[in-house]
Coordinates of C-alpha atoms in Angstrom, one line a residue:
Chain H
M2 CA -65.7 0.4 -74.5
V3 CA -68.1 3.2 -73.5
W4 CA -70.2 0.8 -71.6
S5 CA -67.4 -0.9 -69.8
K6 CA -66.0 2.6 -68.7
L7 CA -69.5 3.5 -67.5
A8 CA -69.7 0.2 -65.6
S9 CA -66.3 0.5 -64.0
D10 CA -66.9 4.2 -63.1
S11 CA -70.3 3.3 -61.6
W12 CA -68.6 0.4 -59.7
L13 CA -66.0 2.8 -58.2
I14 CA -68.7 5.2 -57.1
F15 CA -70.8 2.4 -55.8
R16 CA -67.9 1.3 -53.6
R17 CA -67.4 4.8 -52.3
S18 CA -71.1 4.9 -51.3
L19 CA -70.8 1.4 -49.8
R20 CA -67.9 2.7 -47.6
E21 CA -70.0 5.7 -46.7
G22 CA -72.9 3.3 -45.7
F23 CA -70.7 1.2 -43.5
R24 CA -69.5 4.4 -41.8
N25 CA -73.1 5.4 -41.1
P26 CA -74.7 2.0 -40.5
A27 CA -77.7 3.3 -38.5
L28 CA -78.6 5.8 -41.2
A29 CA -77.9 3.4 -44.1
F30 CA -79.2 0.1 -42.9
L31 CA -81.4 0.6 -39.8
F32 CA -83.7 3.3 -41.2
P33 CA -85.0 1.1 -44.0
L34 CA -85.5 -1.7 -41.4
L35 CA -87.1 -0.2 -38.2
P36 CA -90.2 1.6 -39.4
P37 CA -91.4 -1.3 -41.6
L38 CA -90.6 -3.8 -38.8
M39 CA -92.7 -1.7 -36.5
G40 CA -95.3 -1.5 -39.2
A41 CA -95.4 -5.3 -39.5
V42 CA -96.0 -5.7 -35.7
L43 CA -98.4 -2.8 -35.2
F44 CA -100.5 -3.1 -38.3
S45 CA -101.0 -6.8 -37.8
Q46 CA -102.2 -6.2 -34.2
I47 CA -104.2 -2.9 -34.6
F48 CA -106.0 -3.9 -37.8
Q49 CA -106.5 -7.6 -37.1
K50 CA -110.3 -7.3 -37.2
V51 CA -110.2 -5.8 -40.7
V52 CA -110.2 -9.3 -42.1
N53 CA -113.8 -9.6 -40.9
L54 CA -114.9 -7.2 -43.6
P55 CA -117.1 -9.0 -46.1
G56 CA -114.9 -10.0 -49.1
F57 CA -111.6 -9.6 -47.4
P58 CA -109.3 -12.1 -49.1
T59 CA -107.0 -13.3 -46.2
D60 CA -107.6 -14.9 -42.9
N61 CA -105.2 -12.8 -40.9
Y62 CA -104.2 -9.2 -41.6
I63 CA -100.4 -9.8 -41.7
S64 CA -101.0 -12.0 -44.7
W65 CA -102.4 -9.0 -46.5
V66 CA -100.2 -6.2 -45.2
G67 CA -97.0 -8.2 -44.9
I68 CA -95.8 -7.7 -48.5
G69 CA -96.6 -4.0 -48.2
V70 CA -94.3 -3.5 -45.2
V71 CA -91.6 -5.5 -47.1
L72 CA -91.8 -3.0 -49.9
L73 CA -91.9 -0.2 -47.4
T74 CA -88.2 -0.8 -46.8
A75 CA -87.5 0.6 -50.3
M76 CA -88.9 3.9 -49.2
S77 CA -88.2 4.2 -45.5
G78 CA -85.0 6.0 -45.0
A79 CA -84.7 6.9 -48.7
G80 CA -82.4 9.7 -49.8
F81 CA -79.2 8.5 -48.1
T82 CA -77.0 9.0 -51.2
A83 CA -79.1 12.0 -52.4
T84 CA -78.0 13.8 -49.2
G85 CA -74.5 12.7 -50.0
L86 CA -74.8 14.2 -53.4
V87 CA -75.7 17.6 -51.9
L88 CA -72.8 17.4 -49.5
D89 CA -70.5 16.6 -52.4
S90 CA -71.8 19.6 -54.2
E91 CA -71.2 21.9 -51.2
S92 CA -67.7 20.6 -50.6
G93 CA -66.6 20.9 -54.3
Y94 CA -66.3 17.2 -54.6
L95 CA -68.9 17.1 -57.3
D96 CA -66.8 19.6 -59.3
R97 CA -63.9 17.3 -58.9
M98 CA -66.0 14.5 -60.4
R99 CA -67.1 16.8 -63.2
L100 CA -63.5 17.4 -64.1
L101 CA -62.8 13.7 -64.5
P102 CA -63.5 12.0 -67.8
I103 CA -66.6 10.2 -66.5
R104 CA -70.2 10.4 -67.5
S105 CA -72.4 12.2 -65.0
T106 CA -74.7 9.1 -65.4
A107 CA -72.0 7.1 -63.6
V108 CA -72.1 9.5 -60.6
L109 CA -75.8 8.7 -60.3
L110 CA -75.8 5.0 -61.2
G111 CA -73.1 4.1 -58.7
R112 CA -75.1 5.7 -55.9
L113 CA -78.3 4.2 -57.2
A114 CA -76.8 0.7 -57.1
F115 CA -76.0 1.3 -53.5
E116 CA -79.5 2.3 -52.7
A117 CA -80.7 -1.0 -54.2
V118 CA -78.2 -3.0 -52.2
R119 CA -78.7 -1.2 -48.9
V120 CA -82.4 -2.0 -48.6
L121 CA -82.0 -5.7 -49.2
P122 CA -81.0 -6.8 -45.7
A123 CA -83.9 -4.8 -44.3
A124 CA -86.4 -6.3 -46.8
A125 CA -85.2 -9.8 -46.1
I126 CA -85.5 -9.4 -42.4
V127 CA -89.0 -7.8 -42.7
L128 CA -90.1 -10.7 -45.0
V129 CA -89.0 -13.2 -42.4
A130 CA -90.6 -11.2 -39.6
A131 CA -93.9 -11.0 -41.5
V132 CA -93.9 -14.8 -42.0
A133 CA -93.0 -15.3 -38.4
L134 CA -96.0 -13.1 -37.4
G135 CA -98.2 -15.5 -39.4
A136 CA -98.2 -14.2 -43.0
D137 CA -99.0 -16.9 -45.5
Y138 CA -95.9 -17.6 -47.7
D139 CA -95.7 -20.1 -50.5
G140 CA -93.1 -18.4 -52.7
G141 CA -90.1 -20.6 -51.8
V142 CA -86.5 -19.3 -52.3
L143 CA -87.1 -18.1 -55.9
G144 CA -90.2 -16.2 -54.8
A145 CA -88.1 -14.4 -52.1
V146 CA -85.4 -13.5 -54.6
A147 CA -88.0 -12.1 -56.9
I148 CA -89.6 -10.1 -54.1
L149 CA -86.2 -8.7 -53.2
G150 CA -85.6 -7.8 -56.8
L151 CA -88.8 -5.8 -56.9
V152 CA -87.9 -4.1 -53.6
A153 CA -84.5 -3.1 -55.2
L154 CA -86.2 -1.9 -58.3
W155 CA -88.6 0.3 -56.4
A156 CA -85.8 1.6 -54.1
M157 CA -83.9 2.8 -57.2
G158 CA -86.9 4.5 -58.7
W159 CA -87.9 6.1 -55.4
N160 CA -84.4 7.3 -54.7
S161 CA -84.1 8.8 -58.2
L162 CA -86.9 11.2 -57.2
F163 CA -84.7 12.2 -54.2
Y164 CA -81.8 12.9 -56.6
V165 CA -84.0 15.3 -58.6
V166 CA -85.0 17.2 -55.5
A167 CA -81.5 17.2 -54.1
L168 CA -80.0 18.5 -57.3
R169 CA -82.7 21.1 -57.9
T170 CA -82.6 22.5 -54.4
L171 CA -78.9 21.8 -53.4
N172 CA -80.2 21.6 -49.9
A173 CA -79.1 18.7 -47.8
Q174 CA -82.3 19.0 -45.7
A175 CA -84.5 18.6 -48.8
P176 CA -84.2 14.8 -49.1
L177 CA -85.0 14.6 -45.4
A178 CA -88.1 16.7 -45.9
L179 CA -89.2 14.4 -48.7
Q180 CA -89.1 11.3 -46.6
P181 CA -92.7 11.4 -45.2
M182 CA -93.9 11.2 -48.9
F183 CA -93.9 7.4 -48.5
W184 CA -97.1 7.6 -46.4
P185 CA -99.4 8.8 -49.1
V186 CA -97.7 6.4 -51.6
F187 CA -98.3 3.6 -49.1
F188 CA -101.9 4.5 -48.3
F189 CA -102.9 5.2 -51.9
S190 CA -102.1 1.7 -52.9
T191 CA -103.3 -1.8 -52.2
A192 CA -100.8 -2.1 -49.3
M193 CA -103.3 -1.8 -46.5
V194 CA -106.5 -3.2 -48.0
P195 CA -107.5 -4.7 -51.3
D196 CA -109.2 -2.4 -53.8
E197 CA -112.6 -4.0 -53.3
V198 CA -112.7 -2.5 -49.8
M199 CA -111.5 1.0 -50.7
P200 CA -113.7 4.0 -51.5
D201 CA -113.9 4.5 -55.2
W202 CA -111.8 7.6 -55.5
I203 CA -108.9 6.0 -53.5
E204 CA -109.2 2.9 -55.7
T205 CA -108.9 5.1 -58.8
V206 CA -105.8 6.9 -57.4
A207 CA -104.2 3.6 -56.3
S208 CA -104.7 2.1 -59.8
F209 CA -102.6 4.8 -61.2
S210 CA -99.8 4.4 -58.7
P211 CA -96.8 2.5 -59.9
F212 CA -96.3 1.3 -56.4
T213 CA -99.6 -0.6 -56.5
H214 CA -98.5 -2.6 -59.5
I215 CA -95.1 -3.5 -58.1
L216 CA -96.8 -4.5 -54.9
E217 CA -99.2 -6.7 -56.7
A218 CA -96.4 -8.4 -58.5
A219 CA -94.6 -9.0 -55.2
R220 CA -97.9 -10.3 -53.6
M221 CA -98.2 -12.8 -56.4
F222 CA -94.7 -14.2 -55.6
M223 CA -95.6 -14.3 -51.9
A224 CA -98.5 -16.6 -52.8
G225 CA -96.2 -18.7 -54.9
G226 CA -98.1 -18.0 -58.2
L227 CA -96.9 -16.7 -61.5
D228 CA -99.1 -14.5 -63.6
W229 CA -97.0 -13.1 -66.5
G230 CA -99.5 -10.3 -67.0
V231 CA -99.2 -9.1 -63.3
L232 CA -95.4 -9.4 -63.5
A233 CA -95.1 -7.6 -66.8
L234 CA -97.2 -4.8 -65.5
G235 CA -95.2 -4.5 -62.3
L236 CA -91.9 -4.5 -64.1
T237 CA -93.1 -2.1 -66.8
V238 CA -94.3 0.6 -64.4
G239 CA -91.3 0.0 -62.0
I240 CA -88.7 0.3 -64.8
G241 CA -90.7 3.1 -66.4
F242 CA -90.8 5.1 -63.2
L243 CA -87.0 4.5 -62.6
V244 CA -86.0 5.5 -66.2
A245 CA -88.2 8.6 -66.1
M246 CA -86.9 9.7 -62.7
Q247 CA -83.3 9.0 -63.8
L248 CA -83.8 11.1 -66.9
F249 CA -84.9 14.0 -64.7
A250 CA -82.0 13.4 -62.3
V251 CA -79.4 13.4 -65.2
R252 CA -81.0 16.6 -66.5
S253 CA -80.9 18.2 -63.1
L254 CA -77.2 17.3 -62.8
A255 CA -76.6 18.9 -66.2
A256 CA -78.6 21.9 -65.2
L257 CA -76.2 22.5 -62.4
V258 CA -73.5 23.4 -65.0
Q259 CA -75.9 25.7 -66.8
R260 CA -77.0 27.4 -63.6
D261 CA -73.4 28.4 -63.0
Chain J
M15 CA -44.0 30.8 -77.8
K16 CA -46.8 28.2 -77.8
I17 CA -49.9 29.5 -76.1
A18 CA -51.4 27.3 -73.4
I19 CA -54.2 29.4 -72.3
D20 CA -55.9 32.0 -74.5
A21 CA -58.8 34.0 -73.0
R22 CA -60.5 36.6 -75.1
E23 CA -63.0 39.2 -73.9
I24 CA -64.4 36.9 -71.3
E25 CA -67.5 38.2 -69.6
K26 CA -69.5 36.6 -66.8
A27 CA -72.8 37.9 -65.5
Y28 CA -74.6 35.9 -62.8
R29 CA -78.3 35.8 -62.4
G30 CA -79.4 38.9 -60.4
G31 CA -77.0 41.1 -62.5
V32 CA -73.7 40.6 -60.6
R33 CA -71.0 41.0 -63.2
A34 CA -68.0 39.0 -62.1
L35 CA -65.9 39.5 -65.3
N36 CA -65.9 42.4 -67.7
G37 CA -64.0 41.5 -70.8
V38 CA -61.0 39.7 -69.5
S39 CA -58.3 38.9 -72.1
F40 CA -54.9 37.3 -71.5
Q41 CA -52.6 34.7 -73.0
V42 CA -50.4 32.3 -71.1
G43 CA -47.4 30.7 -72.8
A44 CA -46.7 27.0 -72.4
G45 CA -44.4 26.3 -69.5
E46 CA -45.1 29.6 -67.8
I47 CA -46.3 30.2 -64.2
F48 CA -48.9 32.8 -64.7
G49 CA -50.0 34.6 -61.5
Y50 CA -53.5 35.9 -61.3
L51 CA -53.6 38.4 -58.5
G52 CA -56.6 40.0 -57.0
S53 CA -58.4 40.7 -53.7
N54 CA -61.4 38.7 -52.5
G55 CA -64.3 38.8 -54.9
S56 CA -62.3 40.3 -57.8
G57 CA -63.1 37.6 -60.2
K58 CA -60.2 35.1 -59.8
T59 CA -62.2 32.0 -59.1
T60 CA -64.8 32.8 -61.7
T61 CA -62.0 33.0 -64.3
V62 CA -60.6 29.6 -63.1
R63 CA -64.1 28.0 -63.2
I64 CA -64.6 29.2 -66.8
L65 CA -61.2 28.1 -68.0
T66 CA -61.6 24.7 -66.4
T67 CA -65.1 24.2 -68.0
L68 CA -67.0 24.3 -64.7
S69 CA -68.8 27.4 -65.6
R70 CA -69.8 29.0 -68.9
P71 CA -68.8 32.5 -69.9
T72 CA -71.7 34.9 -70.8
A73 CA -69.6 36.3 -73.6
G74 CA -66.1 35.9 -75.1
R75 CA -64.2 32.7 -75.7
A76 CA -61.3 30.8 -74.3
T77 CA -59.1 27.9 -75.3
V78 CA -56.9 25.8 -73.1
G79 CA -54.2 23.8 -74.9
G80 CA -55.9 24.8 -78.2
Y81 CA -59.3 23.4 -77.2
D82 CA -62.3 25.6 -76.8
V83 CA -63.6 25.5 -73.2
I84 CA -67.2 25.3 -74.3
Q85 CA -67.2 23.4 -77.6
D86 CA -64.5 21.0 -76.6
A87 CA -64.8 20.8 -72.9
D88 CA -64.0 17.1 -72.7
S89 CA -60.7 17.6 -74.5
V90 CA -59.9 20.5 -72.1
R91 CA -60.7 18.4 -69.1
R92 CA -58.3 15.6 -70.3
M93 CA -55.3 17.9 -70.3
I94 CA -55.8 20.0 -67.1
G95 CA -55.3 19.4 -63.4
V96 CA -57.3 21.6 -61.1
T97 CA -57.3 22.4 -57.4
M98 CA -60.0 24.7 -56.2
Q99 CA -60.0 26.9 -53.2
D100 CA -61.3 24.2 -50.8
A101 CA -59.6 20.9 -51.0
A102 CA -62.3 18.6 -52.3
L103 CA -61.4 15.4 -50.5
D104 CA -63.5 12.7 -48.9
G105 CA -62.3 12.8 -45.3
H106 CA -63.2 9.2 -44.7
M107 CA -60.9 7.7 -47.3
T108 CA -57.2 7.2 -46.8
A109 CA -55.0 9.2 -49.1
L110 CA -54.1 6.0 -51.0
Q111 CA -57.7 5.0 -51.4
H112 CA -58.5 8.5 -52.6
L113 CA -55.8 8.6 -55.2
E114 CA -56.6 5.1 -56.4
F115 CA -60.2 6.1 -56.7
V116 CA -59.4 9.1 -58.8
S117 CA -56.9 7.1 -60.9
G118 CA -59.7 4.5 -61.6
L119 CA -62.0 7.2 -62.7
W120 CA -59.3 8.5 -65.1
G121 CA -59.5 5.1 -66.6
I122 CA -56.0 4.2 -65.4
E123 CA -55.5 0.4 -65.0
R124 CA -55.5 -0.7 -61.4
N125 CA -51.9 -1.6 -60.9
Q126 CA -50.7 1.4 -62.8
G127 CA -53.0 3.5 -60.7
R128 CA -51.6 2.1 -57.5
R129 CA -48.1 2.8 -58.8
R130 CA -49.0 6.4 -59.8
S131 CA -50.7 7.0 -56.4
G132 CA -47.5 5.8 -54.6
E133 CA -45.3 8.1 -56.7
L134 CA -47.4 11.1 -56.0
L135 CA -47.6 10.4 -52.3
E136 CA -43.8 10.1 -52.3
T137 CA -43.4 13.3 -54.2
F138 CA -45.6 15.3 -51.9
G139 CA -44.1 13.8 -48.7
L140 CA -47.3 12.0 -47.8
A141 CA -46.1 8.4 -48.1
P142 CA -45.8 7.9 -44.3
A143 CA -49.5 9.0 -44.0
A144 CA -50.7 7.1 -47.0
R145 CA -52.9 4.8 -45.0
R146 CA -54.3 7.3 -42.6
V147 CA -57.8 8.7 -43.2
I148 CA -57.8 12.2 -44.7
S149 CA -59.9 13.7 -41.9
S150 CA -56.8 13.3 -39.7
Y151 CA -54.7 15.4 -42.0
S152 CA -53.5 18.9 -41.3
G153 CA -54.4 21.7 -43.6
G154 CA -51.0 21.6 -45.3
M155 CA -51.3 17.8 -45.9
R156 CA -54.8 18.2 -47.4
R157 CA -53.5 20.9 -49.7
R158 CA -50.6 18.7 -50.9
L159 CA -52.9 15.8 -51.4
D160 CA -55.3 18.0 -53.3
I161 CA -52.5 19.1 -55.7
A162 CA -51.3 15.5 -55.9
T163 CA -54.9 14.6 -57.0
A164 CA -54.7 17.2 -59.8
L165 CA -51.6 15.6 -61.1
V166 CA -52.8 12.0 -61.4
A167 CA -53.1 12.0 -65.1
H168 CA -50.0 14.1 -65.9
P169 CA -51.8 17.3 -66.9
Q170 CA -50.1 19.8 -69.2
V171 CA -51.9 22.8 -67.7
I172 CA -52.5 23.1 -64.0
F173 CA -54.9 25.5 -62.3
L174 CA -54.2 26.3 -58.7
D175 CA -56.9 28.5 -57.1
E176 CA -55.3 30.1 -54.0
P177 CA -53.3 27.0 -53.2
T178 CA -51.6 28.4 -50.1
T179 CA -54.5 30.3 -48.5
G180 CA -54.7 29.3 -44.9
L181 CA -51.3 27.6 -44.8
D182 CA -48.5 28.4 -42.3
P183 CA -45.4 30.0 -43.7
Q184 CA -43.4 26.8 -43.6
N185 CA -46.0 24.8 -45.5
R186 CA -46.4 27.7 -47.9
R187 CA -42.7 27.7 -48.7
A188 CA -42.7 23.9 -49.2
L189 CA -45.7 24.3 -51.6
W190 CA -43.9 27.0 -53.5
G191 CA -41.1 24.5 -54.2
E192 CA -43.6 22.0 -55.5
I193 CA -45.2 24.6 -57.7
R194 CA -41.8 25.5 -59.2
A195 CA -41.2 21.8 -59.8
L196 CA -44.3 21.6 -61.9
R197 CA -42.9 24.2 -64.2
E198 CA -39.6 22.4 -64.3
N199 CA -41.4 19.4 -65.5
G200 CA -42.8 21.4 -68.4
A201 CA -46.3 22.1 -67.2
T202 CA -48.1 25.4 -67.5
V203 CA -49.3 26.8 -64.2
F204 CA -52.2 29.2 -63.7
L205 CA -51.9 30.3 -60.2
T206 CA -54.4 32.6 -58.4
T207 CA -53.4 34.2 -55.2
Q208 CA -54.0 37.2 -53.0
Y209 CA -50.5 37.1 -51.7
L210 CA -48.2 39.4 -53.5
E211 CA -45.2 37.9 -52.1
E212 CA -46.3 34.6 -53.6
A213 CA -46.9 36.0 -57.0
D214 CA -43.5 37.8 -56.8
E215 CA -41.8 34.5 -55.8
L216 CA -43.4 32.2 -58.3
A217 CA -44.9 33.9 -61.3
D218 CA -43.1 34.5 -64.6
R219 CA -45.8 36.9 -65.5
L220 CA -48.9 38.2 -63.7
A221 CA -52.1 39.9 -64.2
V222 CA -53.8 42.0 -61.6
I223 CA -57.6 41.7 -61.6
E224 CA -59.9 44.2 -59.9
R225 CA -63.7 44.1 -60.1
G226 CA -63.6 41.8 -63.1
K227 CA -61.1 43.8 -65.1
I228 CA -57.4 43.3 -65.6
V229 CA -55.8 46.5 -64.4
A230 CA -52.2 45.6 -64.8
C231 CA -50.1 42.9 -66.3
G232 CA -46.4 42.1 -66.8
T233 CA -43.5 40.5 -65.0
P234 CA -43.4 41.1 -61.3
H235 CA -40.4 43.5 -61.9
E236 CA -42.3 45.5 -64.6
L237 CA -45.3 45.9 -62.3
K238 CA -43.1 47.1 -59.4
A239 CA -41.2 49.5 -61.7
A240 CA -44.4 50.8 -63.3
S241 CA -46.4 51.6 -60.2
G242 CA -44.0 51.8 -57.3
R243 CA -41.3 54.3 -56.6
T244 CA -37.7 53.7 -55.5
V245 CA -36.6 55.8 -52.6
V246 CA -32.8 56.6 -52.3
N247 CA -31.5 58.1 -49.1
F248 CA -28.1 59.8 -49.0
R249 CA -26.3 61.0 -46.0
L250 CA -23.9 63.8 -46.8
A251 CA -20.8 64.7 -44.8
D252 CA -21.3 68.4 -45.4
T253 CA -24.8 69.9 -45.7
R254 CA -23.7 73.5 -46.5
N255 CA -23.6 73.3 -50.3
L256 CA -27.0 71.9 -51.0
N257 CA -27.6 73.9 -54.1
A258 CA -25.1 71.7 -55.9
L259 CA -27.5 68.8 -55.4
R260 CA -30.3 70.1 -57.7
P261 CA -28.6 69.6 -61.1
V262 CA -27.7 66.1 -60.1
I263 CA -31.1 65.1 -58.9
G264 CA -32.9 66.7 -61.8
G265 CA -36.6 66.8 -61.7
A266 CA -37.1 64.1 -59.1
P267 CA -38.9 65.1 -55.9
F268 CA -36.6 65.2 -52.9
E269 CA -36.4 66.4 -49.3
I270 CA -33.5 67.3 -47.2
G271 CA -33.7 66.6 -43.5
A272 CA -32.0 68.7 -40.8
D273 CA -29.5 65.9 -40.2
G274 CA -28.2 66.0 -43.8
L275 CA -30.3 63.1 -45.0
V276 CA -31.4 63.6 -48.6
R277 CA -34.4 61.5 -49.6
V278 CA -34.9 61.2 -53.4
E279 CA -38.0 59.6 -54.9
L280 CA -37.3 58.0 -58.3
H281 CA -40.2 57.0 -60.5
D282 CA -40.1 54.6 -63.3
N283 CA -37.2 55.5 -65.5
G284 CA -36.4 52.1 -67.0
V285 CA -33.5 51.4 -64.7
S286 CA -33.4 49.6 -61.4
G287 CA -33.3 51.5 -58.1
S288 CA -29.7 50.5 -57.4
S289 CA -28.3 51.6 -60.7
A290 CA -30.2 54.9 -60.4
A291 CA -28.7 55.4 -57.0
L292 CA -25.2 54.7 -58.3
G293 CA -25.7 57.3 -61.0
L294 CA -26.7 59.9 -58.3
L295 CA -23.7 58.9 -56.2
A296 CA -21.3 59.5 -59.1
G297 CA -23.0 62.9 -59.8
F298 CA -22.5 64.0 -56.2
R299 CA -18.8 62.9 -56.2
D300 CA -18.2 65.0 -59.4
R301 CA -19.5 68.0 -57.6
G302 CA -17.4 67.4 -54.5
L303 CA -20.3 66.3 -52.3
E304 CA -19.1 63.5 -50.0
V305 CA -21.6 60.8 -49.4
I306 CA -21.2 58.9 -46.1
G307 CA -24.3 56.9 -46.1
L308 CA -26.6 55.3 -48.7
S309 CA -29.8 53.2 -48.6
V310 CA -32.1 52.2 -51.4
S311 CA -35.7 51.0 -51.0
E312 CA -37.2 49.4 -54.0
P313 CA -41.0 49.3 -54.4
T314 CA -42.5 46.1 -53.2
L315 CA -45.2 44.4 -55.2
E316 CA -47.5 45.1 -52.3
E317 CA -47.1 48.8 -52.8
A318 CA -47.6 48.4 -56.5
F319 CA -50.7 46.3 -55.9
L320 CA -52.2 48.6 -53.4
Q321 CA -51.6 51.5 -55.6
L322 CA -53.1 49.7 -58.6
I323 CA -56.3 48.6 -56.9
G324 CA -56.7 51.8 -54.9
R325 CA -56.5 53.9 -58.0
P326 CA -59.8 55.5 -58.9
R327 CA -61.0 54.5 -62.4
P328 CA -64.0 55.6 -64.5
A329 CA -66.5 52.8 -64.7
N330 CA -66.0 52.5 -68.5
T331 CA -62.2 51.9 -68.3
P332 CA -61.6 48.8 -70.5
S333 CA -59.9 45.7 -69.2
L334 CA -56.2 45.5 -70.2
V335 CA -55.2 42.9 -72.7
C336 CA -52.5 40.8 -71.2
G337 CA -50.6 39.3 -74.2
P338 CA -47.7 37.0 -74.1
R339 CA -44.2 38.2 -73.3

């Protein structure tokens, strides 16, 4: 009963976000697409000689960086619904939601589901583009589905961080300011180069990044393999990051009431 | 009388030391329209936010429909309908989509929600615009939709925070009719306003709040009588025998103009201005003074209000307790 109400409330809020997305298609759907697409083209050209480094595992650079730019769609243009949350708070809409018999979790989950959905077209296009640019791909349809699932998982975790910042600052510009955060996350991971080629300290930082482990799980699907250990680690850190950030976000939403 | 809203010694201090409410107490009977009158920043919205569970009091307690607003906030929310000062609507939805969305979140089954939305749009005269996006609505339409939204789940207690602020006179009057209809349907209405005329028109009882304290409370008539003054003007045919006036007028202050116009100020004496004037008239007749003209001006609530809030008060004056009738 409680769960079905939570699900139906989240569904209604998801639909509102979806409508919002279709009204702002550039912001909702193009922002996750364009920077990664540019990344796929530019990285594969600029860094093509990187593969000549001794021990570099792929023959062409796009085969290495391709999966990274696919996952970049989960972070590029993040915060769409987080900004909406701040605007709802300013307009009093969030108060209206709080007066309804719904769990505040539903307010976040509905939006979160939209964040997962809105990056999928971009991720699919970038995956196709990477393959078209010469990336090795042996994952088949199932592999692609699994990769998109991991993109959605990371998009939800990453956007949860934006909810925390949005709800703590109540500043519509704050999620925007947070956007460039995807650069350090991207560079401090195995997205650009394998860990054997990194300086030690970056390798250490990257090994602690949840993004690295999701990325490696996705890379495995790209190659058409299945290593349960890699998958389990990727899922564990991905889900762990999502749950932790959601707990913070729900607390931040609750803190709004106490702040008043 | 059953008590719908019971506020006891509510205090609210914000961070930074701003005290919005200083021990506000009042009771609202079920089925009443209770006017909560005050100027900008007097504490009206803070009171509404506390009673509707959106904000926590720093001290004191309050119940709505018998449920504690802090301990039993969920139960309170289930029985109230609220419109805040700014109509909280998603401009990109149509009115119908909006009401169906809210019905859904109330847990109302889909078809039933659609029916209820249709009813409300009909009641508030919005049916012809049901499929238009809300951003194309006028201020009056948005207000009406906002109130319709508050009524989706048939609330027993309705909070309207300055519902007519910013509306033109025609829309304001139309909304008054709708607010009266709420009471006729058995709901209790807590109405904040800065318009005295509105409080006078609608409220069964009202409290005046000033700097977080209740400074007056009663029926509109009582408030007018308590703090206003009735002025009675007589025109006499013959102005030569003015000494005969004094015993009739008694202690009330009066002035006599050169043209024979006698202006008497009557302060609260428990009777209405008109009957006091009739009493004076009879007294003058008895003494052979012929009255050829008469006018009575009753105090307006506006005068009463301005006098109330303009009155200097020591800082430690306690807030009045505004009990039920």
